[in-house]
Amino acid sequence: MIRIEHIGIAVKNLQAAEELYGKLLGSPCYKREEVASQAVITSFFQTGPNKIELLESTSPDGPIAKAIEKRGEGIHHIAFEVADIRAEMARLKAEGFALLNDEPAKGADNKLVCFIHPKSANGVLVELCQEIR
Ligand code: ZN
């Protein structure tokens, strides 16, 4: 794994959270993007070498809506940048981690992504992401 690429934060109201995080970080979001397959709208902030991703559900049945229902707003996942997502998926699978997808999926911000089940990582939802070139 190369580095922490971003931290994902589940929010109820993206507009309000964008304003708040813009103030907190001292710079506005640089990108908003909907990922229909995940039923979310995302908003990205650059913080030095890392990013913050705010996520608002577009559906009451979406994974972010369910996460907020269970645990409230807050840190939803930690994303690690990888050079070769398929190789990392194979390595982690062999190590016994439960992957939530068998194939890399198209995520926000020009990335291929794969999630690791929180039960495999001490309650943390881990995202692997690889830049699409
Ligand atoms: Zn993410």
Short mmCIF file of N, CA and C and ligand atoms in Angstrom, two decimals:
data_model
loop_
_atom_site.label_atom_id
_atom_site.label_comp_id
_atom_site.label_asym_id
_atom_site.label_seq_id
_atom_site.Cartn_x
_atom_site.Cartn_y
_atom_site.Cartn_z
N MET A 1 0.84 -1.18 0.00
CA MET A 1 0.00 0.00 0.00
C MET A 1 0.89 1.25 0.00
N ILE A 2 0.46 2.24 -0.75
CA ILE A 2 1.33 3.40 -0.96
C ILE A 2 1.15 4.44 0.15
N ARG A 3 -0.10 4.75 0.47
CA ARG A 3 -0.37 5.78 1.48
C ARG A 3 -1.87 5.79 1.75
N ILE A 4 -2.27 6.52 2.78
CA ILE A 4 -3.70 6.79 2.95
C ILE A 4 -4.07 7.80 1.88
N GLU A 5 -4.99 7.43 1.00
CA GLU A 5 -5.38 8.32 -0.09
C GLU A 5 -6.45 9.30 0.38
N HIS A 6 -7.45 8.76 1.07
CA HIS A 6 -8.47 9.63 1.64
C HIS A 6 -9.17 8.97 2.82
N ILE A 7 -9.89 9.79 3.56
CA ILE A 7 -10.76 9.30 4.62
C ILE A 7 -12.17 9.68 4.22
N GLY A 8 -13.07 8.70 4.24
CA GLY A 8 -14.46 8.92 3.85
C GLY A 8 -15.32 9.21 5.07
N ILE A 9 -16.12 10.26 4.98
CA ILE A 9 -16.97 10.67 6.10
C ILE A 9 -18.43 10.69 5.63
N ALA A 10 -19.27 9.94 6.33
CA ALA A 10 -20.69 9.88 5.98
C ALA A 10 -21.41 11.08 6.57
N VAL A 11 -22.15 11.79 5.73
CA VAL A 11 -22.87 12.98 6.20
C VAL A 11 -24.33 12.93 5.74
N LYS A 12 -25.17 13.61 6.49
CA LYS A 12 -26.60 13.65 6.13
C LYS A 12 -26.86 14.71 5.08
N ASN A 13 -26.16 15.84 5.20
CA ASN A 13 -26.42 16.98 4.33
C ASN A 13 -25.10 17.45 3.71
N LEU A 14 -24.90 17.10 2.45
CA LEU A 14 -23.61 17.37 1.80
C LEU A 14 -23.33 18.86 1.71
N GLN A 15 -24.35 19.63 1.39
CA GLN A 15 -24.17 21.08 1.24
C GLN A 15 -23.63 21.69 2.54
N ALA A 16 -24.29 21.36 3.65
CA ALA A 16 -23.89 21.90 4.95
C ALA A 16 -22.50 21.38 5.34
N ALA A 17 -22.25 20.10 5.10
CA ALA A 17 -20.96 19.52 5.47
C ALA A 17 -19.83 20.11 4.63
N GLU A 18 -20.13 20.37 3.35
CA GLU A 18 -19.13 20.99 2.47
C GLU A 18 -18.71 22.36 3.00
N GLU A 19 -19.69 23.13 3.43
CA GLU A 19 -19.38 24.45 3.97
C GLU A 19 -18.55 24.32 5.24
N LEU A 20 -18.95 23.40 6.10
CA LEU A 20 -18.24 23.20 7.37
C LEU A 20 -16.79 22.74 7.13
N TYR A 21 -16.63 21.75 6.27
CA TYR A 21 -15.28 21.23 6.02
C TYR A 21 -14.41 22.22 5.25
N GLY A 22 -15.05 23.04 4.43
CA GLY A 22 -14.31 24.11 3.76
C GLY A 22 -13.70 25.06 4.79
N LYS A 23 -14.48 25.37 5.82
CA LYS A 23 -13.99 26.24 6.90
C LYS A 23 -12.93 25.52 7.71
N LEU A 24 -13.20 24.27 8.05
CA LEU A 24 -12.28 23.49 8.88
C LEU A 24 -10.91 23.37 8.22
N LEU A 25 -10.92 23.04 6.93
CA LEU A 25 -9.66 22.76 6.23
C LEU A 25 -9.04 24.02 5.63
N GLY A 26 -9.83 25.07 5.55
CA GLY A 26 -9.31 26.32 5.00
C GLY A 26 -9.22 26.34 3.49
N SER A 27 -9.85 25.37 2.84
CA SER A 27 -9.93 25.40 1.37
C SER A 27 -11.20 24.68 0.94
N PRO A 28 -11.81 25.16 -0.14
CA PRO A 28 -13.09 24.59 -0.56
C PRO A 28 -12.93 23.23 -1.22
N CYS A 29 -14.04 22.52 -1.38
CA CYS A 29 -13.99 21.24 -2.06
C CYS A 29 -13.63 21.49 -3.53
N TYR A 30 -12.89 20.56 -4.11
CA TYR A 30 -12.45 20.76 -5.49
C TYR A 30 -13.27 19.95 -6.47
N LYS A 31 -14.13 19.07 -5.95
CA LYS A 31 -14.87 18.21 -6.85
C LYS A 31 -16.08 17.61 -6.17
N ARG A 32 -17.19 17.60 -6.89
CA ARG A 32 -18.37 16.88 -6.45
C ARG A 32 -18.67 15.83 -7.51
N GLU A 33 -18.99 14.64 -7.08
CA GLU A 33 -19.23 13.58 -8.06
C GLU A 33 -20.24 12.59 -7.53
N GLU A 34 -21.20 12.23 -8.38
CA GLU A 34 -22.16 11.20 -8.00
C GLU A 34 -21.64 9.84 -8.46
N VAL A 35 -21.76 8.84 -7.57
CA VAL A 35 -21.45 7.46 -7.96
C VAL A 35 -22.76 6.68 -7.83
N ALA A 36 -23.43 6.53 -8.97
CA ALA A 36 -24.78 5.96 -8.97
C ALA A 36 -24.78 4.54 -8.42
N SER A 37 -23.74 3.76 -8.75
CA SER A 37 -23.70 2.35 -8.32
C SER A 37 -23.63 2.23 -6.80
N GLN A 38 -23.12 3.26 -6.13
CA GLN A 38 -23.03 3.24 -4.67
C GLN A 38 -24.12 4.11 -4.01
N ALA A 39 -24.96 4.71 -4.84
CA ALA A 39 -26.04 5.59 -4.34
C ALA A 39 -25.50 6.71 -3.46
N VAL A 40 -24.42 7.36 -3.94
CA VAL A 40 -23.87 8.48 -3.17
C VAL A 40 -23.51 9.66 -4.06
N ILE A 41 -23.52 10.83 -3.43
CA ILE A 41 -22.85 12.00 -3.99
C ILE A 41 -21.65 12.24 -3.10
N THR A 42 -20.49 12.46 -3.72
CA THR A 42 -19.27 12.65 -2.95
C THR A 42 -18.74 14.05 -3.18
N SER A 43 -17.98 14.51 -2.22
CA SER A 43 -17.36 15.82 -2.31
C SER A 43 -15.94 15.67 -1.79
N PHE A 44 -14.95 16.14 -2.57
CA PHE A 44 -13.55 15.90 -2.22
C PHE A 44 -12.82 17.18 -1.84
N PHE A 45 -12.00 17.04 -0.81
CA PHE A 45 -11.13 18.12 -0.33
C PHE A 45 -9.70 17.60 -0.34
N GLN A 46 -8.79 18.46 -0.77
CA GLN A 46 -7.37 18.10 -0.71
C GLN A 46 -6.81 18.62 0.61
N THR A 47 -6.11 17.77 1.35
CA THR A 47 -5.45 18.21 2.58
C THR A 47 -4.02 17.72 2.52
N GLY A 48 -3.13 18.56 2.00
CA GLY A 48 -1.75 18.11 1.79
C GLY A 48 -1.76 16.93 0.84
N PRO A 49 -1.07 15.84 1.20
CA PRO A 49 -1.00 14.70 0.30
C PRO A 49 -2.24 13.80 0.36
N ASN A 50 -3.17 14.11 1.24
CA ASN A 50 -4.33 13.24 1.44
C ASN A 50 -5.62 13.99 1.12
N LYS A 51 -6.70 13.27 1.12
CA LYS A 51 -7.99 13.87 0.80
C LYS A 51 -9.02 13.50 1.85
N ILE A 52 -10.05 14.31 1.90
CA ILE A 52 -11.25 14.00 2.67
C ILE A 52 -12.38 13.84 1.66
N GLU A 53 -13.13 12.76 1.81
CA GLU A 53 -14.28 12.51 0.94
C GLU A 53 -15.54 12.55 1.79
N LEU A 54 -16.41 13.49 1.51
CA LEU A 54 -17.71 13.51 2.19
C LEU A 54 -18.69 12.71 1.33
N LEU A 55 -19.54 11.93 1.98
CA LEU A 55 -20.49 11.10 1.25
C LEU A 55 -21.91 11.31 1.77
N GLU A 56 -22.81 11.66 0.85
CA GLU A 56 -24.23 11.74 1.20
C GLU A 56 -24.98 10.72 0.35
N SER A 57 -25.88 10.01 0.98
CA SER A 57 -26.66 9.01 0.26
C SER A 57 -27.66 9.66 -0.68
N THR A 58 -27.86 9.05 -1.84
CA THR A 58 -28.90 9.52 -2.75
C THR A 58 -30.16 8.68 -2.63
N SER A 59 -30.10 7.64 -1.77
CA SER A 59 -31.24 6.76 -1.61
C SER A 59 -31.35 6.34 -0.14
N PRO A 60 -32.58 6.22 0.37
CA PRO A 60 -32.74 5.79 1.76
C PRO A 60 -32.23 4.36 2.00
N ASP A 61 -32.06 3.59 0.91
CA ASP A 61 -31.58 2.20 1.04
C ASP A 61 -30.09 2.07 0.76
N GLY A 62 -29.43 3.17 0.43
CA GLY A 62 -28.01 3.11 0.06
C GLY A 62 -27.13 2.78 1.24
N PRO A 63 -25.89 2.32 0.97
CA PRO A 63 -24.97 1.93 2.04
C PRO A 63 -24.64 3.09 3.00
N ILE A 64 -24.59 4.30 2.50
CA ILE A 64 -24.28 5.43 3.39
C ILE A 64 -25.49 5.75 4.28
N ALA A 65 -26.69 5.68 3.71
CA ALA A 65 -27.89 5.91 4.53
C ALA A 65 -27.97 4.86 5.64
N LYS A 66 -27.65 3.63 5.31
CA LYS A 66 -27.70 2.55 6.30
C LYS A 66 -26.64 2.73 7.38
N ALA A 67 -25.46 3.17 6.96
CA ALA A 67 -24.38 3.38 7.93
C ALA A 67 -24.76 4.50 8.91
N ILE A 68 -25.38 5.56 8.40
CA ILE A 68 -25.78 6.68 9.27
C ILE A 68 -26.90 6.23 10.21
N GLU A 69 -27.79 5.41 9.69
CA GLU A 69 -28.88 4.89 10.51
C GLU A 69 -28.32 4.08 11.69
N LYS A 70 -27.29 3.28 11.41
CA LYS A 70 -26.71 2.42 12.44
C LYS A 70 -25.81 3.17 13.42
N ARG A 71 -24.94 4.01 12.86
CA ARG A 71 -23.88 4.57 13.70
C ARG A 71 -23.85 6.10 13.73
N GLY A 72 -24.76 6.73 13.00
CA GLY A 72 -24.73 8.18 12.92
C GLY A 72 -23.69 8.67 11.92
N GLU A 73 -23.58 9.97 11.79
CA GLU A 73 -22.59 10.53 10.88
C GLU A 73 -21.18 10.26 11.43
N GLY A 74 -20.20 10.34 10.56
CA GLY A 74 -18.82 10.21 11.04
C GLY A 74 -17.95 9.46 10.06
N ILE A 75 -16.77 9.06 10.54
CA ILE A 75 -15.81 8.37 9.67
C ILE A 75 -16.42 7.06 9.18
N HIS A 76 -16.42 6.90 7.88
CA HIS A 76 -17.06 5.74 7.26
C HIS A 76 -16.04 4.73 6.75
N HIS A 77 -14.96 5.24 6.15
CA HIS A 77 -13.92 4.32 5.67
C HIS A 77 -12.57 5.03 5.55
N ILE A 78 -11.52 4.21 5.49
CA ILE A 78 -10.17 4.72 5.22
C ILE A 78 -9.73 4.09 3.91
N ALA A 79 -9.26 4.93 2.99
CA ALA A 79 -8.88 4.43 1.66
C ALA A 79 -7.38 4.48 1.50
N PHE A 80 -6.82 3.36 1.06
CA PHE A 80 -5.39 3.26 0.79
C PHE A 80 -5.16 3.20 -0.71
N GLU A 81 -4.22 4.00 -1.15
CA GLU A 81 -3.84 3.95 -2.55
C GLU A 81 -2.94 2.74 -2.78
N VAL A 82 -3.20 2.03 -3.86
CA VAL A 82 -2.37 0.87 -4.22
C VAL A 82 -1.94 1.02 -5.68
N ALA A 83 -0.82 0.39 -6.01
CA ALA A 83 -0.30 0.49 -7.38
C ALA A 83 -1.03 -0.49 -8.30
N ASP A 84 -1.38 -1.65 -7.76
CA ASP A 84 -2.00 -2.70 -8.57
C ASP A 84 -3.12 -3.32 -7.74
N ILE A 85 -4.34 -2.85 -7.98
CA ILE A 85 -5.45 -3.25 -7.11
C ILE A 85 -5.73 -4.75 -7.19
N ARG A 86 -5.60 -5.32 -8.37
CA ARG A 86 -5.87 -6.76 -8.49
C ARG A 86 -4.86 -7.58 -7.70
N ALA A 87 -3.60 -7.15 -7.75
CA ALA A 87 -2.56 -7.85 -7.00
C ALA A 87 -2.80 -7.72 -5.50
N GLU A 88 -3.21 -6.53 -5.04
CA GLU A 88 -3.49 -6.33 -3.61
C GLU A 88 -4.70 -7.14 -3.18
N MET A 89 -5.73 -7.19 -4.04
CA MET A 89 -6.92 -7.98 -3.72
C MET A 89 -6.55 -9.45 -3.56
N ALA A 90 -5.72 -9.94 -4.46
CA ALA A 90 -5.31 -11.35 -4.40
C ALA A 90 -4.49 -11.60 -3.14
N ARG A 91 -3.59 -10.66 -2.82
CA ARG A 91 -2.74 -10.81 -1.64
C ARG A 91 -3.60 -10.84 -0.37
N LEU A 92 -4.55 -9.90 -0.27
CA LEU A 92 -5.35 -9.81 0.95
C LEU A 92 -6.31 -10.99 1.08
N LYS A 93 -6.83 -11.45 -0.05
CA LYS A 93 -7.70 -12.62 -0.04
C LYS A 93 -6.92 -13.83 0.50
N ALA A 94 -5.69 -13.98 0.01
CA ALA A 94 -4.84 -15.08 0.45
C ALA A 94 -4.50 -14.96 1.95
N GLU A 95 -4.49 -13.73 2.45
CA GLU A 95 -4.21 -13.50 3.88
C GLU A 95 -5.46 -13.71 4.74
N GLY A 96 -6.60 -13.98 4.08
CA GLY A 96 -7.82 -14.28 4.82
C GLY A 96 -8.77 -13.11 5.03
N PHE A 97 -8.51 -11.98 4.37
CA PHE A 97 -9.43 -10.84 4.49
C PHE A 97 -10.68 -11.07 3.65
N ALA A 98 -11.82 -10.59 4.15
CA ALA A 98 -13.07 -10.71 3.40
C ALA A 98 -13.24 -9.48 2.52
N LEU A 99 -13.19 -9.70 1.21
CA LEU A 99 -13.36 -8.58 0.27
C LEU A 99 -14.85 -8.44 -0.06
N LEU A 100 -15.30 -7.21 -0.18
CA LEU A 100 -16.72 -6.98 -0.47
C LEU A 100 -17.02 -7.03 -1.96
N ASN A 101 -15.99 -6.92 -2.79
CA ASN A 101 -16.22 -7.17 -4.22
C ASN A 101 -15.13 -8.07 -4.80
N ASP A 102 -15.55 -8.89 -5.76
CA ASP A 102 -14.62 -9.83 -6.38
C ASP A 102 -13.80 -9.17 -7.46
N GLU A 103 -14.38 -8.12 -8.05
CA GLU A 103 -13.70 -7.39 -9.13
C GLU A 103 -13.60 -5.93 -8.71
N PRO A 104 -12.56 -5.22 -9.11
CA PRO A 104 -12.50 -3.79 -8.81
C PRO A 104 -13.71 -3.08 -9.43
N ALA A 105 -14.25 -2.11 -8.71
CA ALA A 105 -15.40 -1.35 -9.21
C ALA A 105 -14.94 0.07 -9.54
N LYS A 106 -15.73 0.75 -10.39
CA LYS A 106 -15.41 2.14 -10.71
C LYS A 106 -15.91 3.01 -9.57
N GLY A 107 -14.98 3.69 -8.89
CA GLY A 107 -15.35 4.56 -7.78
C GLY A 107 -15.28 6.02 -8.19
N ALA A 108 -15.41 6.91 -7.20
CA ALA A 108 -15.34 8.34 -7.46
C ALA A 108 -13.90 8.76 -7.71
N ASP A 109 -13.73 9.94 -8.28
CA ASP A 109 -12.42 10.58 -8.41
C ASP A 109 -11.45 9.76 -9.26
N ASN A 110 -11.99 9.14 -10.32
CA ASN A 110 -11.15 8.42 -11.28
C ASN A 110 -10.36 7.26 -10.66
N LYS A 111 -11.08 6.43 -9.91
CA LYS A 111 -10.41 5.33 -9.22
C LYS A 111 -11.09 3.99 -9.47
N LEU A 112 -10.27 2.95 -9.47
CA LEU A 112 -10.80 1.59 -9.32
C LEU A 112 -10.76 1.31 -7.83
N VAL A 113 -11.83 0.74 -7.30
CA VAL A 113 -11.90 0.55 -5.85
C VAL A 113 -12.34 -0.87 -5.49
N CYS A 114 -11.97 -1.25 -4.28
CA CYS A 114 -12.44 -2.50 -3.69
C CYS A 114 -12.52 -2.28 -2.18
N PHE A 115 -13.55 -2.82 -1.54
CA PHE A 115 -13.70 -2.65 -0.10
C PHE A 115 -13.42 -3.95 0.64
N ILE A 116 -12.86 -3.80 1.83
CA ILE A 116 -12.61 -4.94 2.72
C ILE A 116 -13.60 -4.85 3.87
N HIS A 117 -14.22 -5.96 4.18
CA HIS A 117 -15.25 -5.97 5.23
C HIS A 117 -14.67 -5.54 6.58
N PRO A 118 -15.41 -4.68 7.30
CA PRO A 118 -14.92 -4.21 8.61
C PRO A 118 -14.62 -5.36 9.59
N LYS A 119 -15.31 -6.49 9.44
CA LYS A 119 -15.07 -7.60 10.36
C LYS A 119 -13.64 -8.14 10.20
N SER A 120 -13.05 -7.88 9.03
CA SER A 120 -11.67 -8.32 8.77
C SER A 120 -10.64 -7.33 9.28
N ALA A 121 -11.06 -6.14 9.68
CA ALA A 121 -10.09 -5.09 9.98
C ALA A 121 -10.47 -4.32 11.24
N ASN A 122 -10.79 -5.06 12.29
CA ASN A 122 -11.08 -4.45 13.59
C ASN A 122 -12.14 -3.36 13.52
N GLY A 123 -13.16 -3.61 12.72
CA GLY A 123 -14.28 -2.68 12.67
C GLY A 123 -14.11 -1.52 11.71
N VAL A 124 -13.01 -1.53 10.95
CA VAL A 124 -12.78 -0.43 10.00
C VAL A 124 -13.08 -0.89 8.58
N LEU A 125 -13.93 -0.15 7.90
CA LEU A 125 -14.16 -0.41 6.48
C LEU A 125 -12.97 0.16 5.72
N VAL A 126 -12.25 -0.71 5.02
CA VAL A 126 -11.04 -0.30 4.30
C VAL A 126 -11.33 -0.31 2.80
N GLU A 127 -10.91 0.75 2.13
CA GLU A 127 -11.05 0.83 0.68
C GLU A 127 -9.66 0.78 0.07
N LEU A 128 -9.52 -0.01 -0.97
CA LEU A 128 -8.31 0.04 -1.78
C LEU A 128 -8.65 0.88 -3.00
N CYS A 129 -7.76 1.76 -3.41
CA CYS A 129 -8.04 2.49 -4.63
C CYS A 129 -6.80 2.65 -5.50
N GLN A 130 -7.05 2.54 -6.78
CA GLN A 130 -5.97 2.68 -7.76
C GLN A 130 -6.40 3.69 -8.80
N GLU A 131 -5.56 4.66 -9.04
CA GLU A 131 -5.83 5.69 -10.05
C GLU A 131 -6.02 5.02 -11.42
N ILE A 132 -7.06 5.44 -12.14
CA ILE A 132 -7.25 4.96 -13.52
C ILE A 132 -6.42 5.84 -14.43
N ARG A 133 -5.52 5.24 -15.17
CA ARG A 133 -4.66 6.04 -16.05
C ARG A 133 -5.21 6.09 -17.46
ZN ZN B 1 -13.66 6.47 -0.52
#
